Coordinates of C-alpha atoms and ligand atoms in Angstrom, one line a residue:
M1 CA 95.7 107.7 103.1
C2 CA 99.1 106.1 103.6
G3 CA 100.9 105.6 107.0
I4 CA 104.3 106.8 107.8
F5 CA 106.5 105.5 110.6
A6 CA 110.1 105.8 111.5
V7 CA 112.3 105.2 114.5
V8 CA 115.8 106.6 115.4
N9 CA 117.9 105.1 118.1
D10 CA 115.8 102.0 118.5
K11 CA 116.7 100.7 121.9
T12 CA 116.1 97.1 121.0
N13 CA 118.6 97.4 118.0
N14 CA 115.8 95.9 116.0
A15 CA 114.4 99.0 114.3
A16 CA 112.8 96.9 111.5
Q17 CA 110.7 95.0 114.0
T18 CA 109.7 98.3 115.7
V19 CA 108.7 99.8 112.4
L20 CA 106.8 96.7 111.4
A21 CA 104.8 96.8 114.7
G22 CA 104.2 100.6 114.2
L23 CA 103.0 100.0 110.6
K24 CA 100.5 97.4 111.9
K25 CA 99.0 100.1 114.0
L26 CA 98.8 102.4 111.0
E27 CA 97.4 99.9 108.6
Y28 CA 94.0 101.5 108.7
R29 CA 95.5 104.4 106.8
G30 CA 96.2 102.2 103.7
Y31 CA 96.6 98.6 103.1
D32 CA 97.5 98.0 99.4
S33 CA 101.2 97.4 100.2
W34 CA 103.9 98.1 102.8
G35 CA 107.6 98.5 103.0
I36 CA 110.5 99.1 105.3
A37 CA 114.1 100.5 104.8
I38 CA 116.7 100.0 107.5
K39 CA 120.4 100.9 107.9
P40 CA 121.8 97.7 109.4
I41 CA 124.4 98.0 112.1
N42 CA 128.0 98.5 110.7
V43 CA 126.8 98.3 107.1
S44 CA 126.8 101.3 104.9
T45 CA 124.2 100.2 102.4
L46 CA 120.5 100.2 103.3
R47 CA 118.3 97.1 103.1
V48 CA 114.7 97.4 101.9
E49 CA 111.7 95.0 102.0
K50 CA 108.4 95.6 100.2
H51 CA 105.3 93.5 99.8
I52 CA 101.8 94.0 98.3
G53 CA 98.8 93.3 100.4
K54 CA 97.9 93.9 104.0
I55 CA 100.6 93.9 106.6
G56 CA 98.4 91.8 108.9
D57 CA 100.5 89.0 110.4
A58 CA 103.6 89.8 108.2
K59 CA 107.1 89.2 109.6
T60 CA 110.3 90.7 108.5
N61 CA 113.8 89.2 108.4
L62 CA 115.6 92.5 107.9
P63 CA 118.8 92.7 109.8
K64 CA 119.3 94.5 113.1
G65 CA 119.7 98.2 113.2
R66 CA 118.8 101.3 115.2
I67 CA 117.3 103.5 112.4
A68 CA 114.5 102.6 110.0
I69 CA 111.5 103.9 108.1
G70 CA 108.3 102.2 106.9
H71 CA 105.1 102.9 105.0
T72 CA 101.7 101.4 104.4
R73 CA 100.3 102.5 101.1
W74 CA 96.9 103.5 99.7
A75 CA 97.7 103.6 96.0
T76 CA 97.2 106.9 94.1
H77 CA 99.9 107.0 91.4
G78 CA 101.0 103.6 90.1
G79 CA 99.3 100.3 90.6
V80 CA 99.5 98.0 93.6
T81 CA 102.8 96.3 93.0
D82 CA 106.0 95.6 95.1
Y83 CA 108.0 98.1 93.1
N84 CA 105.4 100.9 93.6
A85 CA 105.4 100.3 97.4
H86 CA 107.4 102.7 99.5
P87 CA 110.2 103.4 100.6
H88 CA 111.6 104.7 97.3
L89 CA 115.3 105.1 96.8
D90 CA 117.6 107.5 94.9
C91 CA 119.9 106.0 92.2
K92 CA 122.7 105.2 94.7
G93 CA 120.5 103.7 97.3
K94 CA 121.8 106.2 99.9
L95 CA 118.5 107.7 100.8
A96 CA 115.0 106.5 101.0
V97 CA 111.7 108.4 101.0
I98 CA 108.2 107.6 102.3
H99 CA 105.3 109.8 101.4
N100 CA 101.7 110.5 102.2
G101 CA 99.9 112.8 99.7
I102 CA 100.1 113.5 96.0
V103 CA 102.9 115.4 94.2
E104 CA 100.8 117.1 91.5
N105 CA 103.8 118.3 89.5
Y106 CA 105.8 115.1 89.6
L107 CA 105.7 114.4 85.8
E108 CA 107.6 117.6 84.9
F109 CA 110.3 116.7 87.5
K110 CA 110.4 113.1 86.3
E111 CA 111.1 114.1 82.7
E112 CA 113.9 116.5 83.8
L113 CA 115.4 113.9 86.0
I114 CA 115.4 111.2 83.4
K115 CA 117.1 113.6 81.0
K116 CA 119.8 114.0 83.7
G117 CA 120.3 110.2 83.8
H118 CA 118.3 109.2 86.8
K119 CA 116.8 105.8 86.7
F120 CA 113.3 105.2 88.0
A121 CA 112.2 101.9 89.5
S122 CA 108.5 102.7 90.0
E123 CA 105.5 104.6 88.5
T124 CA 104.9 106.6 91.6
D125 CA 105.0 110.4 92.2
T126 CA 107.0 109.7 95.4
E127 CA 110.1 108.4 93.7
V128 CA 110.8 111.8 92.1
I129 CA 111.4 113.2 95.6
A130 CA 114.3 110.8 96.2
H131 CA 115.9 111.7 92.9
L132 CA 115.3 115.4 93.3
I133 CA 117.1 115.3 96.7
E134 CA 119.9 113.2 95.2
E135 CA 120.3 115.9 92.5
K136 CA 120.4 118.8 94.9
I137 CA 122.6 117.1 97.4
K138 CA 125.4 117.4 94.8
H139 CA 125.5 121.2 95.6
Q140 CA 124.2 121.6 99.1
N141 CA 123.8 119.9 102.5
L142 CA 121.2 117.3 103.1
I143 CA 118.8 119.5 105.1
S144 CA 118.6 122.3 102.6
A145 CA 118.3 119.8 99.8
V146 CA 115.3 118.2 101.4
F147 CA 113.7 121.5 102.3
E148 CA 114.2 122.9 98.8
T149 CA 112.8 119.8 97.2
F150 CA 109.8 119.8 99.5
N151 CA 109.2 123.5 98.8
S152 CA 109.1 122.7 95.0
L153 CA 106.3 120.0 95.4
V154 CA 102.8 121.1 94.5
G155 CA 100.0 119.4 96.5
S156 CA 99.3 118.3 100.1
N157 CA 102.2 116.2 101.2
A158 CA 104.1 114.7 104.1
I159 CA 107.4 113.1 103.6
G160 CA 110.0 111.2 105.6
V161 CA 113.5 111.0 104.2
I162 CA 116.2 108.7 105.7
D163 CA 119.9 109.4 104.9
F164 CA 121.9 106.4 105.7
E165 CA 125.3 107.9 105.8
S166 CA 124.4 110.5 108.4
E167 CA 121.8 108.3 110.0
T168 CA 119.3 111.2 109.9
I169 CA 115.6 111.3 109.3
I170 CA 114.1 114.5 108.0
A171 CA 110.3 114.8 107.8
C172 CA 108.3 117.7 106.3
R173 CA 104.7 118.5 106.4
N174 CA 102.3 120.4 104.2
G175 CA 98.7 119.3 104.4
S176 CA 99.2 115.7 105.4
P177 CA 99.6 114.8 109.1
L178 CA 102.9 114.1 110.8
V179 CA 103.7 113.7 114.5
V180 CA 107.0 113.3 116.2
G181 CA 107.2 111.3 119.5
V182 CA 110.1 111.6 122.0
D183 CA 110.9 108.9 124.4
E184 CA 113.2 110.9 126.6
K185 CA 114.0 108.1 129.0
N186 CA 115.4 105.8 126.3
H187 CA 116.6 108.5 123.9
Q188 CA 114.4 107.0 121.2
Y189 CA 112.6 109.2 118.6
F190 CA 109.6 108.3 116.5
L191 CA 107.8 109.7 113.5
G192 CA 104.3 108.7 112.6
S193 CA 101.2 109.8 110.6
D194 CA 99.3 109.2 113.8
V195 CA 100.1 108.8 117.5
P196 CA 98.8 105.2 118.1
A197 CA 101.8 103.9 116.0
F198 CA 104.2 104.8 118.8
L199 CA 101.9 105.2 121.8
K200 CA 103.6 102.1 123.2
Y201 CA 106.8 104.1 123.7
T202 CA 105.7 107.6 124.4
N203 CA 102.9 110.1 124.7
H204 CA 105.2 113.1 124.5
V205 CA 104.5 114.5 121.0
H206 CA 104.7 117.4 118.7
F207 CA 102.2 117.6 115.9
L208 CA 103.9 119.2 112.9
D209 CA 102.2 122.3 111.5
D210 CA 102.1 122.9 107.8
G211 CA 105.5 124.3 106.8
E212 CA 107.3 122.6 109.6
A213 CA 110.0 120.0 109.4
V214 CA 111.9 117.9 112.0
V215 CA 115.4 116.7 111.7
I216 CA 115.9 113.6 113.8
T217 CA 119.4 112.3 114.7
K218 CA 120.8 110.0 117.3
Q219 CA 121.4 113.1 119.5
D220 CA 118.0 114.9 119.3
V221 CA 115.0 116.2 117.4
K222 CA 115.2 119.7 115.9
L223 CA 112.2 121.6 114.5
F224 CA 112.5 123.9 111.5
N225 CA 110.5 126.3 109.3
I226 CA 110.8 124.7 105.9
K227 CA 110.5 127.9 103.9
S228 CA 113.0 130.0 105.9
G229 CA 115.2 127.1 107.0
K230 CA 115.3 128.6 110.4
E231 CA 115.2 126.4 113.6
K232 CA 112.2 126.8 115.9
K233 CA 111.8 125.8 119.5
L234 CA 110.4 122.3 119.8
V235 CA 107.7 122.2 122.5
L236 CA 106.3 118.7 123.3
Q237 CA 102.9 118.1 124.7
Q238 CA 101.8 115.2 126.7
L239 CA 98.7 113.4 125.5
D240 CA 96.2 111.7 127.8
W241 CA 96.1 108.7 125.5
H242 CA 97.3 105.4 126.8
L243 CA 98.6 102.2 125.3
E244 CA 95.3 100.4 125.8
D245 CA 93.7 102.9 123.5
A246 CA 95.7 101.5 120.6
E247 CA 95.3 97.8 121.5
K248 CA 92.3 95.5 120.8
G249 CA 92.0 94.8 124.6
G250 CA 90.8 91.2 124.2
F251 CA 88.3 92.0 121.4
P252 CA 88.8 90.2 118.0
H253 CA 88.7 93.5 116.1
F254 CA 89.1 97.2 116.8
L255 CA 85.7 97.8 115.3
L256 CA 83.9 95.7 118.0
K257 CA 86.1 97.2 120.7
E258 CA 85.2 100.7 119.6
I259 CA 81.5 99.9 119.3
M260 CA 81.5 98.6 122.9
E261 CA 83.6 101.5 124.1
Q262 CA 80.6 103.7 123.4
K263 CA 79.3 102.7 126.8
E264 CA 81.9 105.1 128.2
T265 CA 82.8 107.5 125.4
I266 CA 79.4 109.1 124.8
A267 CA 79.0 110.0 128.5
K268 CA 82.6 111.2 128.7
T269 CA 81.9 113.7 125.9
A270 CA 79.3 115.4 128.2
S271 CA 82.0 116.3 130.6
I272 CA 84.3 118.2 128.2
N273 CA 84.0 121.3 126.0
E274 CA 81.6 123.2 128.3
K275 CA 83.4 126.6 127.8
E276 CA 83.8 126.1 124.0
I277 CA 80.1 125.0 123.7
E278 CA 79.2 128.2 125.5
K279 CA 81.3 130.3 123.1
V280 CA 79.6 128.7 120.0
S281 CA 76.1 128.9 121.5
N282 CA 76.7 132.6 122.3
L283 CA 77.5 133.3 118.6
I284 CA 74.4 131.4 117.5
K285 CA 72.3 133.4 120.1
Q286 CA 73.8 136.6 118.6
G287 CA 72.2 135.6 115.3
F288 CA 75.1 133.9 113.4
K289 CA 73.9 131.6 110.6
T290 CA 74.8 128.0 111.3
V291 CA 76.1 125.7 108.6
L292 CA 77.1 122.1 109.3
I293 CA 79.5 120.2 107.0
G294 CA 81.2 116.8 106.9
C295 CA 81.8 113.8 104.7
G296 CA 80.4 110.3 105.0
T297 CA 79.4 109.4 108.5
A298 CA 80.4 112.9 109.6
S299 CA 77.9 114.3 107.1
Y300 CA 75.1 112.2 108.7
C301 CA 76.2 113.6 112.0
A302 CA 75.7 117.0 110.5
L303 CA 72.3 116.1 109.3
A304 CA 71.3 114.7 112.7
G305 CA 72.6 118.0 114.2
K306 CA 70.3 119.9 112.0
Y307 CA 67.3 118.1 113.5
F308 CA 68.6 118.7 117.0
F309 CA 68.9 122.4 116.2
A310 CA 65.5 122.4 114.6
N311 CA 64.0 120.8 117.8
A312 CA 65.6 123.6 119.7
G313 CA 63.9 126.1 117.4
L314 CA 67.0 126.9 115.4
E315 CA 67.4 127.0 111.7
S316 CA 70.7 125.5 110.3
Q317 CA 72.0 124.3 106.9
T318 CA 73.9 121.1 106.2
Y319 CA 76.1 120.2 103.2
G320 CA 78.3 117.2 102.4
A321 CA 81.6 119.1 102.5
Y322 CA 82.4 117.9 98.9
E323 CA 79.3 119.8 97.7
F324 CA 79.9 123.0 99.6
S325 CA 81.8 125.1 97.1
P326 CA 78.8 126.4 95.1
F327 CA 77.4 127.6 98.4
A328 CA 80.5 128.9 100.1
R329 CA 79.9 132.4 98.8
F330 CA 76.7 132.6 100.9
S331 CA 78.8 132.5 104.1
D332 CA 80.0 135.7 105.7
K333 CA 81.3 137.2 108.9
K334 CA 78.0 136.4 110.6
T335 CA 78.2 132.6 109.7
I336 CA 79.6 129.8 111.8
V337 CA 80.6 126.7 109.8
I338 CA 80.7 123.7 112.0
A339 CA 83.0 121.2 110.4
I340 CA 82.6 117.6 111.7
S341 CA 85.5 115.2 111.2
Q342 CA 87.0 112.2 113.0
S343 CA 90.4 112.7 111.6
G344 CA 90.4 116.4 111.0
E345 CA 92.4 115.6 107.8
T346 CA 89.6 114.9 105.3
A347 CA 90.6 116.8 102.1
D348 CA 87.0 117.7 101.1
T349 CA 86.2 119.0 104.5
L350 CA 89.4 121.1 104.7
I351 CA 88.8 122.5 101.2
A352 CA 85.3 123.6 102.3
V353 CA 86.6 125.0 105.6
R354 CA 89.2 127.0 103.7
A355 CA 86.6 128.3 101.3
A356 CA 84.3 129.4 104.2
K357 CA 87.3 131.0 106.1
K358 CA 87.9 133.2 103.0
T359 CA 84.4 134.7 103.4
G360 CA 85.2 135.6 107.1
A361 CA 83.0 132.8 108.5
K362 CA 84.0 131.5 112.0
I363 CA 85.0 127.9 111.9
V364 CA 84.1 125.4 114.6
A365 CA 85.8 122.0 114.5
V366 CA 84.0 119.0 116.0
V367 CA 86.9 116.7 115.8
N368 CA 88.2 113.5 117.4
A369 CA 91.9 113.1 116.4
R370 CA 94.3 115.4 118.1
G371 CA 96.6 117.9 116.4
S372 CA 94.8 117.8 113.1
T373 CA 94.8 120.3 110.3
L374 CA 91.1 121.1 111.0
E375 CA 91.9 121.9 114.6
R376 CA 94.5 124.4 113.4
L377 CA 92.1 126.0 110.9
A378 CA 89.3 126.4 113.4
D379 CA 88.5 129.4 115.6
I380 CA 86.8 127.2 118.2
V381 CA 87.6 123.5 118.7
L382 CA 85.1 121.0 120.2
S383 CA 87.5 118.0 120.7
V384 CA 85.1 115.1 121.3
G385 CA 87.5 112.9 123.3
A386 CA 86.4 109.5 122.0
G387 CA 90.1 108.4 122.0
P388 CA 92.0 106.9 119.0
E389 CA 89.6 105.3 116.5
I390 CA 91.6 102.6 114.8
A391 CA 88.9 100.7 112.8
V392 CA 88.5 102.4 109.4
V393 CA 84.7 102.5 109.9
S394 CA 83.7 105.3 112.2
T395 CA 81.6 104.5 115.3
K396 CA 82.6 105.9 118.7
A397 CA 83.9 109.2 117.1
F398 CA 80.5 109.6 115.4
T399 CA 78.4 109.2 118.5
A400 CA 80.7 111.5 120.5
Q401 CA 80.3 114.1 117.8
L402 CA 76.6 113.6 117.8
A403 CA 76.5 114.1 121.6
T404 CA 78.5 117.3 121.2
L405 CA 76.0 118.7 118.7
Y406 CA 73.2 117.7 120.9
L407 CA 74.8 119.6 123.8
L408 CA 75.3 122.6 121.6
A409 CA 71.6 122.6 120.6
K410 CA 70.7 122.4 124.2
A411 CA 73.1 125.2 125.2
V412 CA 71.6 127.6 122.6
T413 CA 68.3 127.2 124.5
D414 CA 69.9 127.5 127.9
R415 CA 69.4 123.9 128.6
Y416 CA 73.0 122.8 128.6
E417 CA 72.8 121.2 132.0
T418 CA 69.7 119.2 131.2
G419 CA 71.4 118.1 128.0
K420 CA 74.4 117.0 129.9
E421 CA 72.3 115.0 132.3
K422 CA 70.4 113.3 129.5
I423 CA 73.7 112.3 127.8
K424 CA 74.9 110.9 131.1
R425 CA 71.7 108.9 131.4
L426 CA 72.1 107.7 127.9
G427 CA 75.6 106.4 128.9
K428 CA 74.1 104.5 131.8
S429 CA 71.4 102.9 129.7
L430 CA 73.9 101.9 127.1
K431 CA 76.0 100.2 129.8
N432 CA 73.0 97.9 130.7
W433 CA 71.6 97.4 127.2
L434 CA 74.8 96.8 125.3
D435 CA 75.3 93.3 126.6
D436 CA 75.9 89.7 125.4
K437 CA 72.1 89.2 125.1
L438 CA 71.8 92.0 122.6
R439 CA 74.9 90.9 120.8
N440 CA 73.5 87.4 120.4
K441 CA 70.2 88.7 119.1
I442 CA 72.1 90.8 116.5
I443 CA 74.3 87.8 115.6
N444 CA 71.1 85.8 114.9
L445 CA 69.7 88.6 112.8
A446 CA 73.0 88.8 110.9
K447 CA 72.9 85.1 110.2
S448 CA 69.4 85.4 108.7
L449 CA 70.6 88.3 106.4
M450 CA 74.0 86.9 105.5
N451 CA 73.1 86.0 101.9
Q452 CA 71.1 89.1 101.1
E453 CA 72.3 91.4 98.4
H454 CA 69.8 94.2 99.0
I455 CA 68.5 95.7 102.2
Y456 CA 66.2 98.7 102.5
L457 CA 65.8 101.0 105.4
I458 CA 63.4 103.8 106.4
G459 CA 63.4 106.4 109.1
K460 CA 61.8 109.8 109.7
H461 CA 63.0 113.0 111.2
L462 CA 65.9 112.2 113.6
N463 CA 65.7 108.6 112.5
Y464 CA 66.3 109.6 108.9
P465 CA 70.0 110.5 109.4
A466 CA 70.2 107.5 111.8
T467 CA 69.0 105.3 108.9
L468 CA 71.6 106.8 106.6
E469 CA 74.3 106.0 109.1
F470 CA 72.9 102.5 109.8
A471 CA 72.9 101.7 106.1
L472 CA 76.5 103.0 105.6
K473 CA 77.7 100.7 108.3
I474 CA 76.2 97.7 106.5
K475 CA 77.5 98.8 103.1
E476 CA 81.1 99.5 104.2
T477 CA 81.5 96.6 106.6
A478 CA 79.5 93.8 105.0
Y479 CA 79.5 94.9 101.3
I480 CA 75.7 94.5 101.1
H481 CA 73.7 97.0 99.2
A482 CA 71.8 98.8 101.9
E483 CA 69.6 101.7 100.7
P484 CA 68.2 104.1 103.2
F485 CA 65.2 106.4 102.6
A486 CA 63.2 109.0 104.4
A487 CA 60.0 107.2 105.1
G488 CA 58.1 109.9 103.3
E489 CA 59.9 109.1 100.1
L490 CA 58.5 105.6 99.9
K491 CA 55.3 106.3 98.0
H492 CA 57.2 108.4 95.5
G493 CA 58.9 105.6 93.7
V494 CA 61.0 103.5 96.1
I495 CA 58.2 101.1 97.0
T496 CA 58.6 99.4 93.6
L497 CA 61.8 97.8 95.0
I498 CA 60.0 95.9 97.7
Q499 CA 59.1 92.3 97.0
K500 CA 58.2 89.2 99.0
N501 CA 60.8 88.8 101.9
T502 CA 62.8 91.9 101.0
P503 CA 64.5 92.9 104.3
C504 CA 63.2 96.3 105.3
F505 CA 64.5 98.0 108.4
V506 CA 62.3 100.5 110.1
L507 CA 64.1 102.8 112.6
A508 CA 61.8 104.5 115.0
S509 CA 61.6 106.3 118.4
N510 CA 58.8 106.6 120.9
D511 CA 57.8 110.1 119.6
E512 CA 54.9 112.0 118.0
I513 CA 55.7 110.7 114.5
K514 CA 55.7 107.0 115.6
G515 CA 52.3 106.5 114.0
E516 CA 53.5 107.9 110.6
I517 CA 56.6 105.6 110.5
L518 CA 54.5 102.6 111.4
S519 CA 52.1 103.4 108.6
S520 CA 55.1 103.4 106.2
A521 CA 56.1 100.0 107.8
A522 CA 52.6 98.7 107.1
E523 CA 52.9 99.8 103.4
L524 CA 56.2 97.8 103.1
K525 CA 54.6 94.8 104.8
A526 CA 51.6 94.9 102.5
R527 CA 54.1 94.5 99.6
G528 CA 55.6 91.4 101.2
G529 CA 58.6 93.0 102.9
R530 CA 60.2 91.4 105.9
I531 CA 59.9 94.2 108.4
I532 CA 62.6 94.5 111.0
G533 CA 61.9 97.1 113.6
I534 CA 64.7 98.9 115.4
A535 CA 62.8 100.8 118.0
P536 CA 62.1 101.1 121.8
F537 CA 58.8 99.3 121.3
N538 CA 57.3 96.3 119.4
S539 CA 54.4 96.7 117.0
H540 CA 52.3 94.4 114.9
E541 CA 53.8 95.9 111.8
F542 CA 57.2 94.4 112.7
D543 CA 58.0 90.8 111.8
E544 CA 60.8 91.0 114.3
V545 CA 62.3 93.7 116.4
I546 CA 65.6 94.7 118.0
Q547 CA 64.4 96.7 121.0
T548 CA 66.4 99.7 121.9
P549 CA 66.2 101.7 125.2
D550 CA 63.6 104.5 125.2
L551 CA 65.7 107.6 125.4
G552 CA 63.4 110.2 123.9
D553 CA 65.3 112.3 121.3
L554 CA 68.5 110.4 122.1
T555 CA 67.0 107.0 121.0
I556 CA 68.8 107.4 117.7
F557 CA 72.1 106.7 119.5
A558 CA 70.9 103.2 120.4
N559 CA 69.2 102.7 117.0
I560 CA 72.5 103.5 115.2
I561 CA 74.5 101.2 117.5
V562 CA 72.4 98.3 116.3
G563 CA 73.5 99.2 112.8
Q564 CA 77.1 99.3 113.9
L565 CA 76.9 95.8 115.5
L566 CA 74.9 94.4 112.6
G567 CA 77.4 95.7 110.1
Y568 CA 80.2 94.2 112.2
Y569 CA 78.6 90.7 112.5
L570 CA 77.5 90.6 108.9
G571 CA 81.0 91.6 107.8
V572 CA 82.7 88.9 109.9
G573 CA 80.2 86.3 108.7
R574 CA 80.8 87.3 105.0
G575 CA 84.5 87.0 105.4
A576 CA 85.2 90.7 105.2
D577 CA 87.9 92.4 107.4
P578 CA 85.7 94.6 109.7
D579 CA 88.7 96.8 110.6
K580 CA 89.9 97.4 107.1
P581 CA 87.1 97.2 104.5
R582 CA 88.2 96.9 100.9
N583 CA 89.0 100.1 99.0
L584 CA 88.6 102.4 102.0
A585 CA 91.2 104.4 104.0
K586 CA 90.7 105.9 107.4
S587 CA 91.6 109.5 106.5
V588 CA 90.7 110.5 103.0
T589 CA 93.4 113.2 102.5
V590 CA 93.0 113.4 98.7
K591 CA 90.2 115.2 96.8
Ligands
F6R1 C1 82.4 105.8 107.6 C2 83.6 106.6 107.6 C3 83.7 107.7 106.6 C4 84.2 108.9 107.3 C5 84.5 110.1 106.2 C6 84.9 111.3 106.9 O1 82.4 104.9 108.6 O2 84.5 106.4 108.4 O3 82.5 107.9 105.9 O4 83.2 109.3 108.2 O5 85.5 109.6 105.4 O6 86.0 111.1 107.7 P1 86.4 112.1 108.8 O7 85.4 112.0 109.9 O8 87.8 111.7 109.3 O9 86.4 113.5 108.2

């Protein structure tokens, strides 16, 4: 939800271009509008450019300069207009603010500030921050004015403030992500909501903690505690992420690149977290109750995890994190809450985790992004290592999380090594199967479904969460109504929806319930449905089939990948932007 980017000491003297390029990498965080503010060389007033719409191929003619900030917006307060786009200025145009989050108490500030004569140019909550600092700066220095302002804001927020006179950027974090990057060789400093924005320049970073601020000047970066105003030691960490991780690498879209990367990422997951998985499995063996939570795709991962655990003889519970609060009180010191999240910043997941923490429950984070809030809240972190996921729609992070839960279920029954081997074998099969032939088959299927408005899907047991995830990919990437059902639900009402030629996907594995799911397929066929099997076998119930490798209880990985590719090709065919579906943002940091 909103992307923040800034550079200080831009070595090209073209800070606006650097910021524009950085914002393009952050566009997945919000794409209603974008804006840049720069202090041009030898000019004391700042220059601002703002536009509505996606940043896409945008260019900027802003003058040269060495310090600039920019923002991509996902609108919360105030419509999608040029004047509501960030950065927002104070009355004198001396400082500019970019913001990710919601200032819940902005209206009371706004009224006071208007009474004091401040003029507002937007309907946003963000603009009050600029005017509040302007007001305070009359009586104190810039840093304490920014800190005091930030401390007075209610809500989860991250801000970046640029002061043009002193050529300083101050950034504060409480609840919304911020990371500072230091390119020591070139004395350039970067600020971003996420690392890919500046990965081209450096992988030496510090993820700000809640309550931390950085003050970036031409000379250096200083870290502060916002409440006390005291300086802290800045310790940088070097990430094992590389530039290629944030580039399309010859693919037309990040989504396709990330789908194809699963040939490596799933198997890679099997080689990490061994110690952490052991710790979690020991707790489960000691009798800890296991609760899995997440939102969207991550919630389907939780549900699939529940089946993996059940297959291993373990009872667990799952909740969409947004529905957890009525049940939080049933957690206690003997509960582990496994929170699954790509970003580690999803507000609903964090709220649920904080509620569980209050009960004394142990928190296990199954998370992909690095340095996230979820990581900090967790007692044990299973970092799934899929690398930066840039497309808004989650793919490789999901399968890496799923592999991690599978390994955990195996570890609990002392079969971790077998699990690891199976995941590695899965990786090998994907390498062979995920080829051009398969892609062409799916393109042809997509062509035949291009004008459909309704698609139905059924699955049973492990293939039930797979069906939910398959359907979500089609909904969010292609904007087609795709409704998934547990096969068992069919006869209880759903079957009324099936008419002649209604596309019905049947997800199946070569397992002991194969017969049952094929009976459901036959029922759909008898009502005239067009039955498309996604399974490691063909069957007379299917009108057509996309055959997946037979991987036992891991077949669902391949079944889901078909859904990812189908969603992608349908989306492209229907003119949607597969990397940035309408109305969505990559990390949903608001409730
Ligand atoms: C679907 C998708 C969303 C996210 C959900 C949770 O493709 O991306 O449903 O899975 O918003 O996000 P994270 O995993 O970041 O907590």
